[in-house]
Coordinates of C-alpha atoms in Angstrom, one line a residue:
M2 CA 51.9 56.9 55.7
I3 CA 48.4 55.3 53.8
G4 CA 45.5 55.7 55.7
S5 CA 43.4 52.7 56.0
S6 CA 40.1 54.4 53.8
D7 CA 43.0 54.0 51.2
L8 CA 44.0 50.8 51.4
H9 CA 41.5 48.2 50.2
Y10 CA 41.9 49.2 46.3
L11 CA 45.6 48.5 46.3
E12 CA 46.6 46.0 43.1
L13 CA 49.1 43.3 44.4
H14 CA 52.2 44.4 42.8
E15 CA 51.6 48.1 44.6
L16 CA 50.3 46.8 47.8
S17 CA 54.2 44.7 48.4
L18 CA 56.2 47.1 47.6
L19 CA 54.5 48.9 50.2
I20 CA 54.8 46.0 52.9
R21 CA 58.2 45.2 51.3
T22 CA 59.4 48.8 52.4
G23 CA 57.8 48.6 55.8
K24 CA 55.8 51.2 54.7
L25 CA 52.8 48.8 55.9
S26 CA 52.7 46.4 57.8
P27 CA 50.8 42.6 56.8
V28 CA 48.8 43.1 60.4
E29 CA 47.8 46.9 59.9
V30 CA 46.1 45.6 56.4
T31 CA 44.9 42.2 57.3
E32 CA 43.3 43.9 60.2
A33 CA 41.8 46.3 57.9
Q34 CA 40.3 44.0 55.2
L35 CA 38.5 41.9 58.2
A36 CA 36.7 44.9 58.9
R37 CA 35.8 45.6 55.9
I38 CA 34.3 42.1 55.2
E39 CA 32.7 42.9 58.3
R40 CA 30.9 45.8 57.6
L41 CA 30.0 45.0 53.7
D42 CA 29.6 41.1 52.7
G43 CA 26.3 40.9 55.2
T44 CA 24.8 42.4 52.3
L45 CA 26.8 41.5 49.0
H46 CA 27.2 37.6 50.3
A47 CA 30.8 36.7 48.7
F48 CA 32.4 34.8 51.8
A49 CA 31.2 31.4 52.5
T50 CA 33.6 31.0 55.2
V51 CA 35.4 34.3 57.1
T52 CA 39.2 32.6 58.7
A53 CA 39.5 35.5 60.5
Q54 CA 41.8 34.2 63.3
L55 CA 43.6 32.4 60.9
A56 CA 44.4 35.7 58.5
L57 CA 45.4 37.6 61.9
D58 CA 48.1 34.6 63.0
Q59 CA 49.3 34.3 59.4
A60 CA 49.8 38.2 59.3
R61 CA 51.6 38.2 62.6
E62 CA 53.9 35.5 61.7
A63 CA 54.5 37.2 58.3
E64 CA 55.2 40.7 60.3
R65 CA 57.7 39.1 62.5
E66 CA 59.5 37.4 59.6
L67 CA 59.8 40.3 57.0
S68 CA 61.0 42.2 60.5
R69 CA 64.0 40.0 60.6
G70 CA 64.3 40.2 56.8
E71 CA 62.7 36.8 55.8
C72 CA 60.8 37.7 52.5
R73 CA 59.1 34.5 51.3
S74 CA 58.1 36.3 47.8
P75 CA 56.8 39.1 46.9
L76 CA 53.1 37.9 48.1
H77 CA 54.4 38.1 51.7
G78 CA 51.7 39.2 54.2
I79 CA 49.4 40.3 51.6
P80 CA 45.4 38.9 52.4
L81 CA 43.7 36.9 49.8
A82 CA 41.0 34.7 49.6
V83 CA 40.3 31.5 47.4
K84 CA 36.8 29.6 46.0
D85 CA 34.8 27.4 48.2
L86 CA 35.9 24.0 46.0
L87 CA 40.1 24.1 47.2
H88 CA 40.6 22.0 50.0
T89 CA 41.6 24.1 53.1
A90 CA 43.7 21.9 55.9
G91 CA 41.0 22.4 58.8
V92 CA 39.1 25.0 57.3
P93 CA 35.5 23.9 55.9
T94 CA 35.5 23.3 51.5
A95 CA 31.9 23.0 51.0
A96 CA 32.3 23.7 46.8
G97 CA 28.7 25.3 47.2
M98 CA 27.0 22.3 48.3
P99 CA 24.9 22.0 51.4
I100 CA 25.8 18.4 51.2
H101 CA 29.3 18.8 52.2
Q102 CA 29.3 21.7 54.3
A103 CA 30.8 19.5 57.7
F104 CA 33.5 18.6 55.4
I105 CA 37.0 19.4 57.0
P106 CA 39.8 18.9 55.0
Q107 CA 43.2 17.1 56.5
E108 CA 45.5 18.8 53.5
D109 CA 45.7 22.1 51.6
A110 CA 45.3 21.8 47.8
T111 CA 48.3 22.1 46.1
V112 CA 48.0 25.6 45.0
V113 CA 47.0 27.0 48.8
T114 CA 49.8 25.5 49.8
R115 CA 52.2 27.5 47.6
L116 CA 50.0 30.6 48.4
R117 CA 51.1 29.5 52.2
E118 CA 54.6 28.7 51.4
A119 CA 54.7 32.3 49.5
G120 CA 54.0 34.3 53.1
S121 CA 50.0 35.1 52.1
V122 CA 47.4 35.6 54.5
L123 CA 43.6 33.5 54.0
L124 CA 41.3 35.5 54.5
G125 CA 38.7 32.9 54.1
K126 CA 36.5 30.9 51.6
L127 CA 34.6 32.3 48.7
Q128 CA 31.3 31.8 47.6
M129 CA 30.2 29.8 44.8
T130 CA 27.4 28.1 42.4
E131 CA 26.5 24.1 43.6
G132 CA 29.9 22.1 42.5
A133 CA 31.2 24.9 40.3
F134 CA 28.1 24.6 37.8
A135 CA 25.6 26.9 36.5
I136 CA 23.2 28.2 39.5
H137 CA 24.0 28.2 43.3
H138 CA 22.5 26.0 45.4
P139 CA 18.6 27.3 46.4
D140 CA 19.5 27.2 50.2
L141 CA 22.7 29.2 49.7
P142 CA 23.0 33.1 49.1
T143 CA 23.9 34.1 45.7
P144 CA 26.8 36.6 45.6
I145 CA 25.2 39.9 44.7
N146 CA 27.5 42.2 42.2
P147 CA 29.0 45.3 43.5
W148 CA 28.1 47.5 40.3
H149 CA 24.5 46.5 40.1
P150 CA 23.2 44.4 42.9
G151 CA 19.9 43.5 39.9
H152 CA 22.6 41.8 37.3
W153 CA 24.4 38.9 37.1
A154 CA 27.7 38.9 39.2
G155 CA 29.0 35.8 36.9
A156 CA 29.3 31.8 36.9
S157 CA 30.6 29.6 39.9
S158 CA 33.3 32.3 40.5
S159 CA 30.8 34.4 41.6
G160 CA 32.1 35.0 45.2
S161 CA 36.0 35.1 44.1
A162 CA 34.9 38.1 41.7
V163 CA 33.0 40.2 44.1
A164 CA 34.9 39.8 46.6
T165 CA 38.1 41.4 44.6
A166 CA 35.7 43.8 43.0
A167 CA 34.7 45.2 46.2
G168 CA 37.7 45.5 48.0
L169 CA 37.1 42.3 50.2
C170 CA 40.3 41.1 49.1
Y171 CA 43.2 41.9 46.8
A172 CA 43.0 38.9 44.4
S173 CA 41.3 35.7 44.6
I174 CA 41.5 32.2 42.9
G175 CA 38.8 30.9 41.1
S176 CA 38.0 28.1 38.5
D177 CA 37.0 27.9 34.8
T178 CA 35.5 25.2 33.3
G179 CA 32.9 27.2 30.7
G180 CA 33.9 30.6 31.8
S181 CA 33.9 30.9 35.2
I182 CA 36.8 33.1 35.8
R183 CA 36.0 35.2 32.8
F184 CA 32.2 35.9 33.3
P185 CA 32.6 37.4 36.7
C186 CA 35.7 39.4 35.9
A187 CA 34.0 40.7 33.2
A188 CA 30.4 41.0 35.1
N189 CA 32.7 42.7 37.9
G190 CA 35.6 45.1 36.0
L191 CA 38.4 42.9 36.7
T192 CA 41.4 40.7 35.0
G193 CA 41.0 36.8 35.3
L194 CA 43.3 34.3 33.8
K195 CA 42.0 30.7 32.6
P196 CA 45.5 29.2 32.0
T197 CA 46.5 26.7 30.0
W198 CA 45.4 23.3 31.0
G199 CA 47.6 21.6 33.2
R200 CA 49.6 24.7 34.1
V201 CA 47.8 24.9 37.4
S202 CA 47.9 22.0 39.6
R203 CA 44.1 20.7 40.3
H204 CA 45.0 17.9 43.5
G205 CA 42.6 19.0 46.4
C206 CA 39.9 20.7 43.9
F207 CA 36.3 19.1 43.9
E208 CA 35.7 18.3 40.3
L209 CA 33.2 19.5 37.9
A210 CA 34.6 18.4 34.3
A211 CA 38.5 17.0 35.3
S212 CA 39.2 17.7 31.5
L213 CA 37.6 21.2 31.3
D214 CA 38.7 22.3 34.9
H215 CA 40.9 25.3 35.5
I216 CA 42.6 27.0 38.5
G217 CA 44.0 30.6 37.9
P218 CA 43.7 33.9 39.5
I219 CA 40.8 36.9 39.5
T220 CA 43.2 40.2 39.9
R221 CA 42.8 44.2 39.2
S222 CA 44.9 44.1 37.1
A223 CA 47.1 41.9 34.4
R224 CA 50.6 42.4 36.0
D225 CA 48.2 41.2 39.1
A226 CA 47.4 38.4 37.1
L227 CA 50.9 37.2 36.2
F228 CA 52.1 38.3 39.9
L229 CA 49.7 35.7 41.2
L230 CA 49.9 33.0 38.5
S231 CA 53.7 32.8 38.7
T232 CA 53.1 31.9 42.5
I233 CA 50.2 28.9 41.8
A234 CA 51.8 27.4 38.6
G235 CA 54.0 24.7 38.4
H236 CA 54.3 21.1 37.7
D237 CA 53.2 18.9 41.2
P238 CA 53.6 15.6 41.6
K239 CA 50.3 15.1 43.3
D240 CA 48.5 16.1 39.9
P241 CA 50.1 13.9 37.0
T242 CA 48.6 15.8 34.2
S243 CA 49.7 19.3 35.6
L244 CA 52.7 20.6 33.3
P245 CA 56.1 21.5 33.2
S246 CA 57.4 24.4 35.6
V247 CA 57.7 27.5 33.5
C248 CA 59.6 31.0 34.7
L249 CA 57.3 33.7 34.5
E250 CA 59.1 36.9 35.4
V251 CA 56.9 39.7 35.9
P252 CA 59.5 42.6 34.9
G253 CA 60.5 40.8 32.4
I254 CA 57.4 41.3 30.5
E255 CA 57.3 44.4 28.4
D256 CA 54.3 46.0 28.5
S257 CA 53.7 46.3 24.6
F258 CA 51.5 45.4 21.4
R259 CA 54.4 46.2 19.6
G260 CA 55.3 43.0 16.9
L261 CA 52.3 41.5 18.4
R262 CA 49.6 40.2 15.7
V263 CA 46.4 39.9 16.8
G264 CA 44.0 37.4 15.2
I265 CA 40.8 38.9 14.2
D266 CA 37.7 37.1 12.5
E267 CA 35.0 39.5 12.0
A268 CA 32.3 37.4 11.4
W269 CA 32.9 35.5 14.4
L270 CA 33.0 38.4 16.5
S271 CA 29.6 39.9 15.2
D272 CA 28.0 36.6 15.3
G273 CA 24.7 37.5 17.9
V274 CA 26.9 40.2 19.6
D275 CA 25.5 43.3 20.9
P276 CA 26.4 46.8 19.3
V277 CA 28.3 48.2 22.3
I278 CA 30.3 44.3 22.8
Q279 CA 31.1 45.3 19.3
Q280 CA 32.2 48.5 19.7
A281 CA 34.4 47.7 22.6
L282 CA 36.3 45.9 20.7
E283 CA 36.9 48.0 17.6
R284 CA 38.6 50.4 20.9
I285 CA 40.7 47.9 22.0
M286 CA 41.6 47.0 18.2
A287 CA 42.6 50.6 18.7
I288 CA 45.0 49.6 21.3
V289 CA 46.4 47.4 19.4
R290 CA 47.0 49.3 16.3
D291 CA 48.6 52.4 18.1
G292 CA 51.0 50.1 20.2
G293 CA 52.8 48.8 17.3
G294 CA 50.9 45.6 17.1
T295 CA 49.3 44.3 13.8
L296 CA 45.4 43.0 13.1
Q297 CA 45.4 40.0 10.9
R298 CA 42.9 38.4 9.4
V299 CA 41.7 34.9 10.4
C300 CA 39.1 32.6 9.9
M301 CA 38.0 30.7 13.4
P302 CA 37.2 27.0 13.5
D303 CA 33.5 26.8 14.0
T304 CA 32.9 26.8 17.4
R305 CA 28.9 26.3 17.9
A306 CA 29.4 22.6 17.8
V307 CA 32.0 22.3 20.4
S308 CA 29.7 25.3 22.9
G309 CA 27.0 23.2 21.5
N310 CA 27.9 20.0 22.7
W311 CA 29.5 21.8 26.3
E312 CA 26.8 20.6 28.8
A313 CA 27.1 17.2 27.3
H314 CA 30.7 17.5 27.6
C315 CA 30.2 18.7 31.3
G316 CA 27.8 16.0 32.4
V317 CA 29.6 12.9 31.6
Q318 CA 32.6 14.0 33.3
T319 CA 30.5 14.9 36.3
A320 CA 28.1 12.5 36.5
V321 CA 31.3 10.5 36.9
A322 CA 32.8 12.9 39.5
H323 CA 29.8 12.7 41.7
A324 CA 29.1 8.9 41.1
A325 CA 29.4 8.4 45.6
T326 CA 26.8 10.7 46.1
Y327 CA 24.5 11.0 43.0
P328 CA 22.0 9.4 42.9
Q329 CA 22.1 7.7 46.3
R330 CA 21.7 11.2 48.1
A331 CA 20.0 13.0 44.8
A332 CA 17.9 14.4 47.0
L333 CA 20.1 17.1 48.4
Y334 CA 21.4 18.1 45.1
G335 CA 19.3 21.5 43.2
P336 CA 18.0 21.3 40.3
A337 CA 20.4 22.8 37.8
L338 CA 23.3 20.1 38.8
S339 CA 21.0 17.7 38.9
R340 CA 19.8 17.9 35.9
L341 CA 23.9 17.9 34.4
I342 CA 24.0 15.0 35.9
D343 CA 21.2 13.4 34.5
G344 CA 22.1 14.1 31.3
G345 CA 25.5 13.1 31.8
R346 CA 24.6 9.5 32.9
A347 CA 21.7 9.2 30.1
L348 CA 24.6 10.2 27.6
S349 CA 25.3 6.7 25.7
G350 CA 29.0 5.9 24.8
M351 CA 28.9 6.9 21.1
D352 CA 27.4 10.2 21.3
Y353 CA 29.9 11.2 23.9
Q354 CA 32.7 9.7 21.3
R355 CA 30.8 12.1 19.0
V356 CA 31.5 15.0 21.3
L357 CA 35.3 14.2 22.1
L358 CA 35.5 14.4 18.2
D359 CA 34.6 17.4 17.4
A360 CA 36.4 18.7 20.8
Q361 CA 39.6 17.1 19.0
R362 CA 38.9 18.9 16.1
F363 CA 38.3 22.5 17.4
S364 CA 41.2 21.7 19.0
G365 CA 43.4 21.1 16.3
E366 CA 42.2 23.5 13.9
L367 CA 42.6 26.1 16.6
D368 CA 46.2 25.4 17.0
Y369 CA 46.0 25.5 13.1
V370 CA 44.9 29.3 13.6
L371 CA 47.1 30.6 16.2
N372 CA 50.1 29.2 14.4
D373 CA 50.4 32.5 12.3
V374 CA 49.3 35.0 15.2
D375 CA 50.0 35.3 18.7
L376 CA 47.1 36.5 19.8
L377 CA 43.1 36.1 18.9
L378 CA 40.8 38.8 20.2
A379 CA 36.9 37.9 21.3
P380 CA 33.8 39.1 23.7
V381 CA 33.8 37.3 27.0
Q382 CA 30.0 36.9 26.1
P383 CA 27.8 38.4 23.6
Y384 CA 26.2 41.3 25.7
A385 CA 26.9 42.8 29.4
A386 CA 25.8 41.1 32.9
P387 CA 22.3 40.0 32.1
T388 CA 19.8 40.9 34.6
H389 CA 18.6 37.6 37.4
E390 CA 15.2 38.0 35.5
Q391 CA 17.2 37.6 32.5
L392 CA 18.9 34.9 33.4
A393 CA 16.1 32.9 34.4
S394 CA 15.1 32.8 31.2
L395 CA 18.4 31.8 30.1
A396 CA 17.9 28.7 31.7
L397 CA 14.9 27.6 29.8
D398 CA 16.6 28.4 26.6
P399 CA 19.2 25.6 25.1
E400 CA 20.0 28.1 22.2
A401 CA 20.6 31.0 24.5
N402 CA 23.0 28.9 26.6
R403 CA 25.1 27.6 23.8
R404 CA 25.3 31.7 22.7
L405 CA 26.2 32.6 26.4
I406 CA 29.4 30.4 26.4
Q407 CA 30.6 30.6 22.7
F408 CA 33.5 32.5 23.5
T409 CA 34.4 31.2 26.6
A410 CA 34.0 27.3 27.1
P411 CA 35.5 26.3 23.2
F412 CA 38.7 27.3 24.8
N413 CA 37.9 25.1 27.9
V414 CA 37.4 21.9 25.8
S415 CA 40.6 23.1 23.6
G416 CA 42.8 23.6 26.9
H417 CA 44.0 27.2 25.4
P418 CA 44.9 30.1 27.9
C419 CA 42.7 33.2 27.7
I420 CA 42.8 36.2 29.8
S421 CA 39.5 38.6 30.4
L422 CA 40.0 42.4 31.1
P423 CA 37.8 45.4 31.5
C424 CA 37.9 46.6 28.0
G425 CA 34.9 49.6 29.0
F426 CA 31.1 50.2 30.1
T427 CA 27.9 50.7 29.0
D428 CA 25.7 53.4 29.4
D429 CA 24.3 52.0 32.6
G430 CA 28.0 52.2 34.4
L431 CA 28.2 47.8 33.6
P432 CA 31.7 46.9 33.1
I433 CA 32.2 44.8 29.7
G434 CA 34.8 42.2 29.4
C435 CA 37.1 41.1 26.4
Q436 CA 39.8 38.4 26.2
F437 CA 42.8 37.7 24.2
I438 CA 43.6 33.6 23.6
A439 CA 47.2 32.3 23.7
G440 CA 49.1 28.9 21.8
R441 CA 49.3 26.7 24.7
G442 CA 51.8 28.0 27.4
G443 CA 51.2 31.9 26.0
E444 CA 50.5 32.7 29.6
A445 CA 53.2 35.2 29.6
V446 CA 52.1 37.1 26.2
L447 CA 48.5 37.2 27.6
C448 CA 49.7 38.8 30.6
R449 CA 51.7 41.4 28.0
A450 CA 48.6 42.4 26.1
G451 CA 46.4 43.0 29.3
M452 CA 49.2 45.0 30.5
A453 CA 50.0 46.7 27.3
V454 CA 45.9 47.9 27.1
Q455 CA 45.6 49.0 31.4
K456 CA 48.6 51.0 30.3
V457 CA 46.7 53.4 28.3
T458 CA 43.2 53.1 29.5
D459 CA 41.6 53.4 33.3
W460 CA 38.8 51.1 33.0
H461 CA 40.9 48.6 35.6
R462 CA 40.7 51.3 37.7
R463 CA 37.6 52.3 37.9
R464 CA 35.5 50.9 41.2
P465 CA 32.0 50.4 42.7
A466 CA 30.1 53.5 43.6
G467 CA 29.8 53.9 47.5
L468 CA 31.7 51.1 48.6

């Protein structure tokens, strides 16, 4: 029997086996998670809402079903949490916005439905930036990075990452419009997957920018990311933009780089990138070579235009998404989201068309590059998680903002899938993240690459001190 003090950092696939073999009960695990949330979240602020009674009811039902030999899925009985922009029937869904704090959906988002049908246990809703943009609303608490409270916990999925990193849930669901799965994973030493646009249904999800929004898993390992993606992905008649279902079989994915071609553009990887990040990428390149992969030089299409255009691209779509409440109730909005929407409303149709043409050009050029390689390697950001003071100064400098998102936002624009994973630590003990990018529909090869890295490293198994 595993002691309760050892439970909270198990990976999904490890916990699943223990539950399905009767070595742990869903109720025992859920009670331990709720106790840990109560003890730690007053400091970490990861949760917007804790659904304790619902979680216990679901855990008891899972335990009854499993005792009868009825296993719905590998997630049966496992406690998870979801970002607070996914609708949950009967549970408040505010999307980080005081204006929506009283909103209680009548039905679940498709992703939540799939998690429920898989038998998972919902611990609660996770805190996020206002409307899933860059900054938390000034009236709401900001999630705290468990590795160092003075540093950024990542962008809008910060609550999801903090909860997963601190052992307050076994995995979580986040969203990524310009980097908001990958930034928090890099800052918190986690593995996150931004799927191909449309791979996961967006039905029942608060929009930031419809053509840029992606829903995906935040986990402790690449194997877990694939584990969770295989449950939430697939076509949804309620989301006409969703892609056809695909089979993502976890046991069938080889954890090796053997035969894989990884594209490297040395000039792009060194463009304003701190030496500590470059050194971490070199370690990943060595792992690729040692694992039987090939490093192949490529010439990346210019990412400066699409990253520089990202705020305008996002702003127009955000203005449409908020048309029912903005500008009519603008006084209830925080300054960052207001500025984004105002900018979107002010952009001319001709200027927006130029943004779209740049996006189409980049997407086509990227497809061409990915015809010759299986993966591209990149940092998540050009430096480790900034301090809160450094982050505040970034908000005042458009070029600094463009630099921050230059390795993430272009792949929201193009819709290509990416996996973020730990690739080392700074001298101060802060996690560093890198990412692989694949062709559309390439989630399996991304998880294969992540598992190959994590087979020979332990960065993903290190935990914040004192928790």
